[in-house]
Amino acid sequence: MAPTRAIRPATTVAAALCTGVLLATSACGGAGGSDSDTIVIGYSGPLSGGAAAYGKNIQSGLQLAIGDLNEAGVTVDGQEYQVQLQSLDDQYAPDAAATNAQRLAEQDDAAVVFIPHAGGIQAAQELNSSRTEFLLGAYSSDPKIVEQGNELTMMIPPSFTSYAKPFVDKLTEDGQSRLGLLGTSSEYGQEWTKLVSDEWNSRGGRVLTDNSIDYATVSDFAGPVSRTLAENPDVIFLGGPSQPTAVIIEEARRQGYEGSFLIMDQAKFEEMEKFTDPANLNDSIGVKPVRDYDDPGTDDLIDNYADEVTKERPVTSEVALNYQAAAIVVTAMQQAGSIDDPTAIREALPDALGRVDERFHVSGFPTEITDAGHLRNADLEAAYRTPEGEYEYLSIDQPDE
């Protein structure tokens, strides 16, 4: 089990959750290059606007890991370092993310930059191995990220292609044949919709009208839900951020729907439970809640998140997977003997996985990194919430890359 740790002051993480274009205080990162005894980890994400809660979840995971790394002590090639997070707000815009990443690498000497949205990741991939070199910590389940052949990319979460077949398998066990579509209308959502629709069709089922919604701008979901229910679906596919997903599920139940929900990986059960009666989520399949992992560091992360960030929201995979990833990157620096050579750090990642302190094993810690740069856990599981409200876990076979 992870060793007992002292609780750090709440200001450690609170300082890191500042918003704005550039975090200007020393705790959040200054505007110049790094000191000789500082390792800078860069982050570009949505820290304001509609996706700010999501962006701050990733930022919280990174900052909690950095606090724990500094507490334990970081030595690279015989020199002691303090790790520091430099954060820039991109408001979920791909062009802004790429500009921010370049700025973090060139002005702040960040050899590693984390970005948590597919558009920004792909924009940054156009410059990170040519114009400005940096290792890209890519937090998105879009498989296109590792299909680019970018040698300086580390993809953090499972690919959503892993989920479609087992999700459909589970929800067609009792002969369900009609699939309603209420996913988010983003590019990511439409790729998910196509994947699930193709899988459903392959079983001889019927895919009904696509009533996808822009989860970021639509607040009245009664109409799309009503149109979907008019076709009598056995299963409804939906998902986007957790809050609107929960509201749509609640609306469907309010209108009398008693069937199953197939929930894409962006929405999280533990968050949705905060926005609707948890019973509304019964008979649904989705991502396994972090609290149900038995990794050595899970309970400590949950406790420290409550103490240092908030007691009002649960730890989700956005927090947990980026907490793990920050520790993996710094361990790779130690193995490479370099804090500023992205290629050497990337090459050291396979060896680093087996050397990360167990306190950072919190959410299905990765057992491998593929040649394409994808962190993967051989024991990936999904969660089915039964009609009685209990969680069952299903093993997931991940496709080859």
CSV table of C-alpha atoms in Angstrom, one decimal:
chain,number,residue,atom,x,y,z
A,1,MET,CA,0.0,0.0,0.0
A,2,ALA,CA,1.1,3.6,-0.5
A,3,PRO,CA,2.9,5.2,2.5
A,4,THR,CA,1.1,7.6,4.7
A,5,ARG,CA,1.7,11.2,3.6
A,6,ALA,CA,1.4,14.6,5.3
A,7,ILE,CA,-1.4,16.7,4.0
A,8,ARG,CA,-0.2,19.8,2.1
A,9,PRO,CA,-1.8,23.1,2.6
A,10,ALA,CA,-4.9,23.7,0.5
A,11,THR,CA,-3.2,26.7,-1.2
A,12,THR,CA,-0.9,24.3,-3.1
A,13,VAL,CA,-3.6,23.2,-5.4
A,14,ALA,CA,-5.8,26.3,-5.0
A,15,ALA,CA,-3.0,28.4,-6.5
A,16,ALA,CA,-2.8,26.1,-9.4
A,17,LEU,CA,-6.4,26.5,-10.3
A,18,CYS,CA,-6.2,30.1,-11.3
A,19,THR,CA,-7.7,31.0,-14.6
A,20,GLY,CA,-6.8,33.5,-17.3
A,21,VAL,CA,-4.5,33.4,-20.3
A,22,LEU,CA,-1.2,33.0,-18.4
A,23,LEU,CA,-1.0,32.0,-14.7
A,24,ALA,CA,1.2,34.7,-13.5
A,25,THR,CA,2.2,33.9,-9.9
A,26,SER,CA,5.2,31.8,-9.0
A,27,ALA,CA,3.1,29.0,-7.7
A,28,CYS,CA,1.2,28.8,-11.0
A,29,GLY,CA,4.2,29.5,-13.2
A,30,GLY,CA,5.9,32.7,-14.2
A,31,ALA,CA,6.2,34.3,-17.6
A,32,GLY,CA,9.9,33.5,-18.2
A,33,GLY,CA,12.0,30.4,-18.7
A,34,SER,CA,12.5,27.9,-16.0
A,35,ASP,CA,15.2,28.2,-13.2
A,36,SER,CA,18.1,25.8,-13.5
A,37,ASP,CA,16.7,23.7,-10.6
A,38,THR,CA,13.1,23.6,-11.9
A,39,ILE,CA,11.4,21.1,-14.1
A,40,VAL,CA,8.5,22.8,-16.0
A,41,ILE,CA,5.5,20.7,-17.0
A,42,GLY,CA,3.3,22.6,-19.4
A,43,TYR,CA,-0.5,22.5,-19.6
A,44,SER,CA,-2.9,24.0,-22.2
A,45,GLY,CA,-6.5,23.4,-21.5
A,46,PRO,CA,-9.9,25.1,-21.1
A,47,LEU,CA,-9.7,27.0,-17.8
A,48,SER,CA,-12.6,29.4,-18.6
A,49,GLY,CA,-15.8,29.0,-20.7
A,50,GLY,CA,-18.1,26.1,-21.0
A,51,ALA,CA,-15.5,23.4,-20.6
A,52,ALA,CA,-13.7,25.0,-17.6
A,53,ALA,CA,-14.7,22.3,-15.1
A,54,TYR,CA,-13.3,19.6,-17.4
A,55,GLY,CA,-10.0,21.6,-17.9
A,56,LYS,CA,-9.6,22.2,-14.2
A,57,ASN,CA,-10.1,18.5,-13.4
A,58,ILE,CA,-7.0,17.7,-15.6
A,59,GLN,CA,-5.1,20.6,-14.0
A,60,SER,CA,-6.0,19.3,-10.5
A,61,GLY,CA,-4.6,15.9,-11.3
A,62,LEU,CA,-1.4,17.3,-12.7
A,63,GLN,CA,-0.9,19.7,-9.8
A,64,LEU,CA,-1.6,17.0,-7.1
A,65,ALA,CA,1.0,14.7,-8.7
A,66,ILE,CA,3.5,17.6,-8.8
A,67,GLY,CA,2.9,18.3,-5.1
A,68,ASP,CA,3.5,14.6,-4.3
A,69,LEU,CA,6.6,14.4,-6.5
A,70,ASN,CA,8.1,17.5,-4.9
A,71,GLU,CA,7.3,16.1,-1.4
A,72,ALA,CA,9.1,12.9,-2.2
A,73,GLY,CA,12.0,14.7,-3.9
A,74,VAL,CA,13.0,14.6,-7.6
A,75,THR,CA,16.6,13.9,-8.6
A,76,VAL,CA,17.7,13.8,-12.3
A,77,ASP,CA,21.3,12.9,-13.2
A,78,GLY,CA,22.5,13.7,-9.7
A,79,GLN,CA,20.7,17.1,-9.5
A,80,GLU,CA,17.7,17.9,-7.3
A,81,TYR,CA,14.8,19.6,-8.9
A,82,GLN,CA,11.4,21.2,-8.0
A,83,VAL,CA,8.7,20.4,-10.5
A,84,GLN,CA,6.4,23.3,-11.5
A,85,LEU,CA,3.2,23.4,-13.5
A,86,GLN,CA,2.8,26.2,-16.1
A,87,SER,CA,-0.8,26.5,-17.3
A,88,LEU,CA,-2.3,28.4,-20.2
A,89,ASP,CA,-6.0,28.8,-21.0
A,90,ASP,CA,-7.0,27.8,-24.5
A,91,GLN,CA,-10.9,27.7,-24.0
A,92,TYR,CA,-10.9,24.4,-25.9
A,93,ALA,CA,-9.8,26.1,-29.1
A,94,PRO,CA,-7.3,24.0,-31.2
A,95,ASP,CA,-5.3,26.9,-32.6
A,96,ALA,CA,-4.9,28.4,-29.2
A,97,ALA,CA,-3.8,25.1,-27.8
A,98,ALA,CA,-1.0,24.8,-30.4
A,99,THR,CA,0.1,28.4,-29.8
A,100,ASN,CA,0.1,27.8,-26.1
A,101,ALA,CA,2.1,24.6,-26.4
A,102,GLN,CA,4.7,26.4,-28.5
A,103,ARG,CA,4.9,29.2,-26.0
A,104,LEU,CA,5.3,26.8,-23.1
A,105,ALA,CA,8.1,24.9,-24.9
A,106,GLU,CA,10.0,27.9,-26.2
A,107,GLN,CA,9.5,30.5,-23.4
A,108,ASP,CA,9.0,28.3,-20.3
A,109,ASP,CA,11.3,25.5,-21.3
A,110,ALA,CA,8.7,22.8,-20.9
A,111,ALA,CA,9.9,19.5,-22.4
A,112,VAL,CA,6.4,18.1,-21.8
A,113,VAL,CA,3.1,19.7,-22.5
A,114,PHE,CA,-0.3,18.2,-21.6
A,115,ILE,CA,-3.4,19.0,-23.8
A,116,PRO,CA,-6.9,17.5,-23.0
A,117,HIS,CA,-8.8,17.8,-26.3
A,118,ALA,CA,-8.4,16.1,-29.6
A,119,GLY,CA,-8.5,19.2,-31.8
A,120,GLY,CA,-5.7,20.9,-29.7
A,121,ILE,CA,-3.7,17.7,-29.6
A,122,GLN,CA,-3.8,17.2,-33.4
A,123,ALA,CA,-2.9,20.9,-33.9
A,124,ALA,CA,0.1,20.6,-31.5
A,125,GLN,CA,1.2,17.4,-33.3
A,126,GLU,CA,1.8,19.5,-36.4
A,127,LEU,CA,4.6,21.4,-34.6
A,128,ASN,CA,5.9,19.3,-31.7
A,129,SER,CA,8.4,17.1,-33.7
A,130,SER,CA,9.5,19.7,-36.2
A,131,ARG,CA,9.3,23.4,-35.5
A,132,THR,CA,9.4,23.1,-31.7
A,133,GLU,CA,10.2,19.8,-30.0
A,134,PHE,CA,8.2,18.7,-26.9
A,135,LEU,CA,6.6,15.5,-25.6
A,136,LEU,CA,2.8,15.8,-25.9
A,137,GLY,CA,0.8,14.4,-23.1
A,138,ALA,CA,-2.5,13.8,-25.0
A,139,TYR,CA,-5.6,13.3,-22.9
A,140,SER,CA,-8.3,12.3,-25.4
A,141,SER,CA,-9.7,8.8,-26.2
A,142,ASP,CA,-9.8,9.6,-30.0
A,143,PRO,CA,-7.8,6.9,-31.7
A,144,LYS,CA,-6.7,9.4,-34.4
A,145,ILE,CA,-4.1,10.7,-31.9
A,146,VAL,CA,-1.9,7.6,-32.2
A,147,GLU,CA,-2.7,7.0,-35.8
A,148,GLN,CA,-0.7,10.2,-36.8
A,149,GLY,CA,2.6,8.4,-36.3
A,150,ASN,CA,3.8,11.3,-34.1
A,151,GLU,CA,6.9,10.0,-32.3
A,152,LEU,CA,6.6,12.6,-29.5
A,153,THR,CA,3.0,11.8,-28.3
A,154,MET,CA,2.0,9.9,-25.2
A,155,MET,CA,-1.8,9.1,-25.3
A,156,ILE,CA,-3.2,8.8,-21.8
A,157,PRO,CA,-6.7,7.4,-21.7
A,158,PRO,CA,-8.1,4.2,-23.3
A,159,SER,CA,-9.2,4.6,-26.9
A,160,PHE,CA,-13.0,4.7,-27.2
A,161,THR,CA,-12.7,2.0,-29.9
A,162,SER,CA,-12.1,-0.4,-26.9
A,163,TYR,CA,-15.6,0.2,-25.6
A,164,ALA,CA,-18.1,-0.1,-28.4
A,165,LYS,CA,-18.1,-3.9,-28.9
A,166,PRO,CA,-18.4,-4.9,-25.2
A,167,PHE,CA,-20.9,-2.1,-24.5
A,168,VAL,CA,-23.1,-3.4,-27.3
A,169,ASP,CA,-22.5,-7.0,-26.3
A,170,LYS,CA,-23.8,-6.3,-22.8
A,171,LEU,CA,-26.9,-4.3,-23.8
A,172,THR,CA,-28.0,-6.8,-26.4
A,173,GLU,CA,-27.9,-9.9,-24.1
A,174,ASP,CA,-31.6,-9.9,-23.7
A,175,GLY,CA,-32.6,-9.3,-27.3
A,176,GLN,CA,-32.7,-5.5,-27.4
A,177,SER,CA,-32.8,-4.5,-31.0
A,178,ARG,CA,-33.7,-0.8,-31.4
A,179,LEU,CA,-31.0,1.9,-30.7
A,180,GLY,CA,-31.8,5.5,-30.2
A,181,LEU,CA,-29.1,8.2,-30.7
A,182,LEU,CA,-28.7,11.2,-28.4
A,183,GLY,CA,-25.0,11.7,-28.4
A,184,THR,CA,-23.1,15.0,-28.4
A,185,SER,CA,-22.9,16.5,-31.9
A,186,SER,CA,-19.1,17.3,-31.7
A,187,GLU,CA,-16.7,15.6,-34.0
A,188,TYR,CA,-15.7,13.3,-31.2
A,189,GLY,CA,-19.4,12.5,-30.5
A,190,GLN,CA,-20.1,11.8,-34.1
A,191,GLU,CA,-17.2,9.4,-34.4
A,192,TRP,CA,-18.5,7.6,-31.3
A,193,THR,CA,-22.0,7.5,-32.8
A,194,LYS,CA,-20.8,6.0,-36.0
A,195,LEU,CA,-18.7,3.4,-34.2
A,196,VAL,CA,-21.7,2.3,-32.0
A,197,SER,CA,-24.1,2.4,-34.9
A,198,ASP,CA,-21.9,0.1,-37.0
A,199,GLU,CA,-21.5,-2.3,-34.1
A,200,TRP,CA,-25.2,-2.3,-33.6
A,201,ASN,CA,-26.0,-2.9,-37.2
A,202,SER,CA,-23.5,-5.8,-37.3
A,203,ARG,CA,-25.8,-7.6,-34.9
A,204,GLY,CA,-28.8,-7.2,-37.0
A,205,GLY,CA,-30.2,-4.4,-34.8
A,206,ARG,CA,-32.0,-1.3,-36.0
A,207,VAL,CA,-30.4,2.1,-35.5
A,208,LEU,CA,-33.0,4.8,-35.2
A,209,THR,CA,-32.9,8.5,-36.1
A,210,ASP,CA,-29.8,10.5,-35.1
A,211,ASN,CA,-31.0,13.1,-32.6
A,212,SER,CA,-27.5,14.3,-31.6
A,213,ILE,CA,-27.4,17.5,-29.5
A,214,ASP,CA,-24.8,20.2,-29.0
A,215,TYR,CA,-24.3,19.6,-25.3
A,216,ALA,CA,-22.4,22.9,-25.0
A,217,THR,CA,-25.2,25.2,-26.1
A,218,VAL,CA,-28.5,23.3,-25.7
A,219,SER,CA,-30.1,23.5,-22.3
A,220,ASP,CA,-33.7,22.3,-23.1
A,221,PHE,CA,-33.4,18.6,-23.9
A,222,ALA,CA,-37.1,17.8,-23.8
A,223,GLY,CA,-37.6,18.0,-27.6
A,224,PRO,CA,-34.7,15.7,-28.7
A,225,VAL,CA,-35.6,13.2,-26.0
A,226,SER,CA,-39.2,13.2,-27.0
A,227,ARG,CA,-38.3,12.6,-30.7
A,228,THR,CA,-36.0,9.8,-29.7
A,229,LEU,CA,-38.6,8.1,-27.4
A,230,ALA,CA,-41.3,8.4,-30.2
A,231,GLU,CA,-39.4,5.6,-32.0
A,232,ASN,CA,-39.5,3.2,-29.0
A,233,PRO,CA,-35.8,2.5,-28.5
A,234,ASP,CA,-34.7,-0.4,-26.3
A,235,VAL,CA,-31.3,1.3,-25.7
A,236,ILE,CA,-30.3,5.0,-25.9
A,237,PHE,CA,-26.8,6.0,-26.8
A,238,LEU,CA,-25.7,9.3,-25.3
A,239,GLY,CA,-22.9,11.1,-23.7
A,240,GLY,CA,-20.8,14.3,-23.5
A,241,PRO,CA,-19.9,16.2,-20.3
A,242,SER,CA,-21.4,14.5,-17.2
A,243,GLN,CA,-23.8,17.2,-16.2
A,244,PRO,CA,-25.8,17.5,-19.4
A,245,THR,CA,-25.7,13.8,-19.9
A,246,ALA,CA,-27.3,13.3,-16.5
A,247,VAL,CA,-29.9,15.9,-17.3
A,248,ILE,CA,-30.8,14.1,-20.5
A,249,ILE,CA,-31.1,10.8,-18.7
A,250,GLU,CA,-33.3,12.4,-16.1
A,251,GLU,CA,-35.5,13.9,-18.8
A,252,ALA,CA,-35.8,10.5,-20.6
A,253,ARG,CA,-36.9,8.8,-17.3
A,254,ARG,CA,-39.3,11.7,-16.6
A,255,GLN,CA,-40.9,11.0,-20.0
A,256,GLY,CA,-41.4,7.4,-19.2
A,257,TYR,CA,-38.3,5.7,-20.7
A,258,GLU,CA,-37.5,2.4,-18.9
A,259,GLY,CA,-34.8,1.0,-21.1
A,260,SER,CA,-31.0,1.0,-21.0
A,261,PHE,CA,-28.4,3.7,-21.6
A,262,LEU,CA,-25.1,3.2,-23.5
A,263,ILE,CA,-22.9,6.1,-22.2
A,264,MET,CA,-19.8,7.3,-24.1
A,265,ASP,CA,-16.6,7.6,-22.1
A,266,GLN,CA,-16.7,11.4,-21.6
A,267,ALA,CA,-19.5,11.2,-19.0
A,268,LYS,CA,-18.7,9.6,-15.7
A,269,PHE,CA,-21.1,7.7,-13.4
A,270,GLU,CA,-19.6,9.3,-10.2
A,271,GLU,CA,-20.2,12.8,-11.6
A,272,MET,CA,-23.6,12.1,-13.0
A,273,GLU,CA,-24.7,10.8,-9.6
A,274,LYS,CA,-24.3,14.4,-8.4
A,275,PHE,CA,-26.7,15.8,-11.0
A,276,THR,CA,-29.6,13.3,-11.0
A,277,ASP,CA,-31.2,10.7,-8.7
A,278,PRO,CA,-28.7,7.9,-9.1
A,279,ALA,CA,-31.6,5.5,-9.7
A,280,ASN,CA,-32.1,7.1,-13.0
A,281,LEU,CA,-28.7,5.7,-14.1
A,282,ASN,CA,-29.7,2.1,-13.5
A,283,ASP,CA,-29.4,-0.3,-16.4
A,284,SER,CA,-26.6,1.6,-18.0
A,285,ILE,CA,-23.0,0.9,-19.1
A,286,GLY,CA,-20.1,3.3,-19.1
A,287,VAL,CA,-16.7,4.0,-17.6
A,288,LYS,CA,-15.6,2.5,-14.3
A,289,PRO,CA,-15.7,5.0,-11.4
A,290,VAL,CA,-12.3,5.8,-10.0
A,291,ARG,CA,-13.4,5.1,-6.4
A,292,ASP,CA,-13.9,1.5,-7.3
A,293,TYR,CA,-10.3,0.9,-8.3
A,294,ASP,CA,-8.2,-1.0,-5.8
A,295,ASP,CA,-4.8,0.4,-7.0
A,296,PRO,CA,-2.5,1.2,-4.1
A,297,GLY,CA,-2.8,5.0,-4.3
A,298,THR,CA,-6.5,5.3,-5.0
A,299,ASP,CA,-7.8,6.0,-1.5
A,300,ASP,CA,-5.1,8.5,-0.8
A,301,LEU,CA,-5.8,10.4,-4.0
A,302,ILE,CA,-9.5,10.6,-3.2
A,303,ASP,CA,-8.8,11.9,0.3
A,304,ASN,CA,-6.2,14.4,-0.8
A,305,TYR,CA,-8.5,15.7,-3.6
A,306,ALA,CA,-11.2,16.3,-1.1
A,307,ASP,CA,-8.8,18.1,1.3
A,308,GLU,CA,-6.9,20.1,-1.2
A,309,VAL,CA,-9.3,20.8,-4.1
A,310,THR,CA,-12.9,20.2,-3.2
A,311,LYS,CA,-15.3,18.0,-1.3
A,312,GLU,CA,-18.1,18.9,-3.6
A,313,ARG,CA,-17.0,16.9,-6.7
A,314,PRO,CA,-15.7,13.4,-7.0
A,315,VAL,CA,-12.3,12.3,-8.4
A,316,THR,CA,-12.9,11.3,-12.0
A,317,SER,CA,-10.6,9.6,-14.5
A,318,GLU,CA,-9.6,13.1,-15.8
A,319,VAL,CA,-8.0,13.8,-12.4
A,320,ALA,CA,-6.7,10.3,-11.8
A,321,LEU,CA,-5.2,9.4,-15.2
A,322,ASN,CA,-3.4,12.8,-15.4
A,323,TYR,CA,-2.1,12.3,-11.9
A,324,GLN,CA,-0.6,9.0,-13.0
A,325,ALA,CA,0.7,10.5,-16.2
A,326,ALA,CA,2.6,13.4,-14.6
A,327,ALA,CA,4.4,10.9,-12.4
A,328,ILE,CA,5.2,8.7,-15.4
A,329,VAL,CA,6.7,11.6,-17.2
A,330,VAL,CA,8.9,12.7,-14.4
A,331,THR,CA,10.1,9.2,-13.7
A,332,ALA,CA,11.0,8.9,-17.4
A,333,MET,CA,13.1,12.1,-17.0
A,334,GLN,CA,14.9,10.3,-14.2
A,335,GLN,CA,15.5,7.2,-16.3
A,336,ALA,CA,16.6,9.3,-19.3
A,337,GLY,CA,18.9,11.5,-17.2
A,338,SER,CA,17.4,14.5,-18.9
A,339,ILE,CA,14.7,17.1,-18.1
A,340,ASP,CA,14.9,18.8,-21.6
A,341,ASP,CA,15.3,16.1,-24.2
A,342,PRO,CA,11.8,15.1,-25.4
A,343,THR,CA,13.1,12.3,-27.5
A,344,ALA,CA,15.1,10.8,-24.6
A,345,ILE,CA,12.2,11.2,-22.3
A,346,ARG,CA,9.8,9.4,-24.7
A,347,GLU,CA,12.3,6.6,-25.2
A,348,ALA,CA,12.5,6.1,-21.4
A,349,LEU,CA,8.7,5.8,-20.9
A,350,PRO,CA,8.6,2.0,-21.2
A,351,ASP,CA,11.2,1.6,-18.5
A,352,ALA,CA,9.6,4.3,-16.3
A,353,LEU,CA,6.3,2.5,-16.1
A,354,GLY,CA,7.8,-0.2,-13.8
A,355,ARG,CA,9.6,2.3,-11.6
A,356,VAL,CA,6.8,4.8,-10.7
A,357,ASP,CA,6.1,4.9,-7.0
A,358,GLU,CA,2.9,2.9,-6.1
A,359,ARG,CA,1.3,6.0,-4.5
A,360,PHE,CA,0.7,7.1,-8.2
A,361,HIS,CA,-1.0,3.9,-9.1
A,362,VAL,CA,-4.6,5.1,-8.8
A,363,SER,CA,-6.8,4.2,-11.8
A,364,GLY,CA,-5.8,1.2,-13.7
A,365,PHE,CA,-2.1,2.1,-13.9
A,366,PRO,CA,-0.7,1.4,-17.4
A,367,THR,CA,1.2,-1.9,-17.9
A,368,GLU,CA,2.6,-0.9,-21.3
A,369,ILE,CA,3.1,1.9,-23.7
A,370,THR,CA,2.6,0.9,-27.3
A,371,ASP,CA,5.0,1.7,-30.1
A,372,ALA,CA,2.6,4.4,-31.2
A,373,GLY,CA,2.8,6.0,-27.8
A,374,HIS,CA,-0.4,4.8,-26.1
A,375,LEU,CA,-0.4,4.1,-22.3
A,376,ARG,CA,-2.5,0.9,-21.8
A,377,ASN,CA,-3.6,-1.2,-18.9
A,378,ALA,CA,-4.0,-4.9,-19.7
A,379,ASP,CA,-6.8,-5.2,-17.2
A,380,LEU,CA,-9.1,-2.5,-18.5
A,381,GLU,CA,-12.7,-2.7,-17.2
A,382,ALA,CA,-16.0,-1.0,-17.8
A,383,ALA,CA,-18.9,-0.6,-15.5
A,384,TYR,CA,-22.5,-1.8,-15.9
A,385,ARG,CA,-24.9,-0.3,-13.4
A,386,THR,CA,-27.6,-3.0,-12.8
A,387,PRO,CA,-31.4,-2.3,-12.6
A,388,GLU,CA,-30.9,-2.6,-8.8
A,389,GLY,CA,-28.2,0.1,-8.8
A,390,GLU,CA,-25.2,-2.1,-8.2
A,391,TYR,CA,-22.0,-1.9,-10.3
A,392,GLU,CA,-20.7,-4.9,-12.2
A,393,TYR,CA,-17.4,-4.8,-14.0
A,394,LEU,CA,-16.6,-6.2,-17.4
A,395,SER,CA,-13.2,-6.9,-18.8
A,396,ILE,CA,-12.4,-5.0,-22.0
A,397,ASP,CA,-10.2,-6.4,-24.8
A,398,GLN,CA,-8.3,-3.5,-26.4
A,399,PRO,CA,-7.7,-3.6,-30.2
A,400,ASP,CA,-4.2,-3.8,-31.5
A,401,GLU,CA,-2.6,-0.6,-32.7
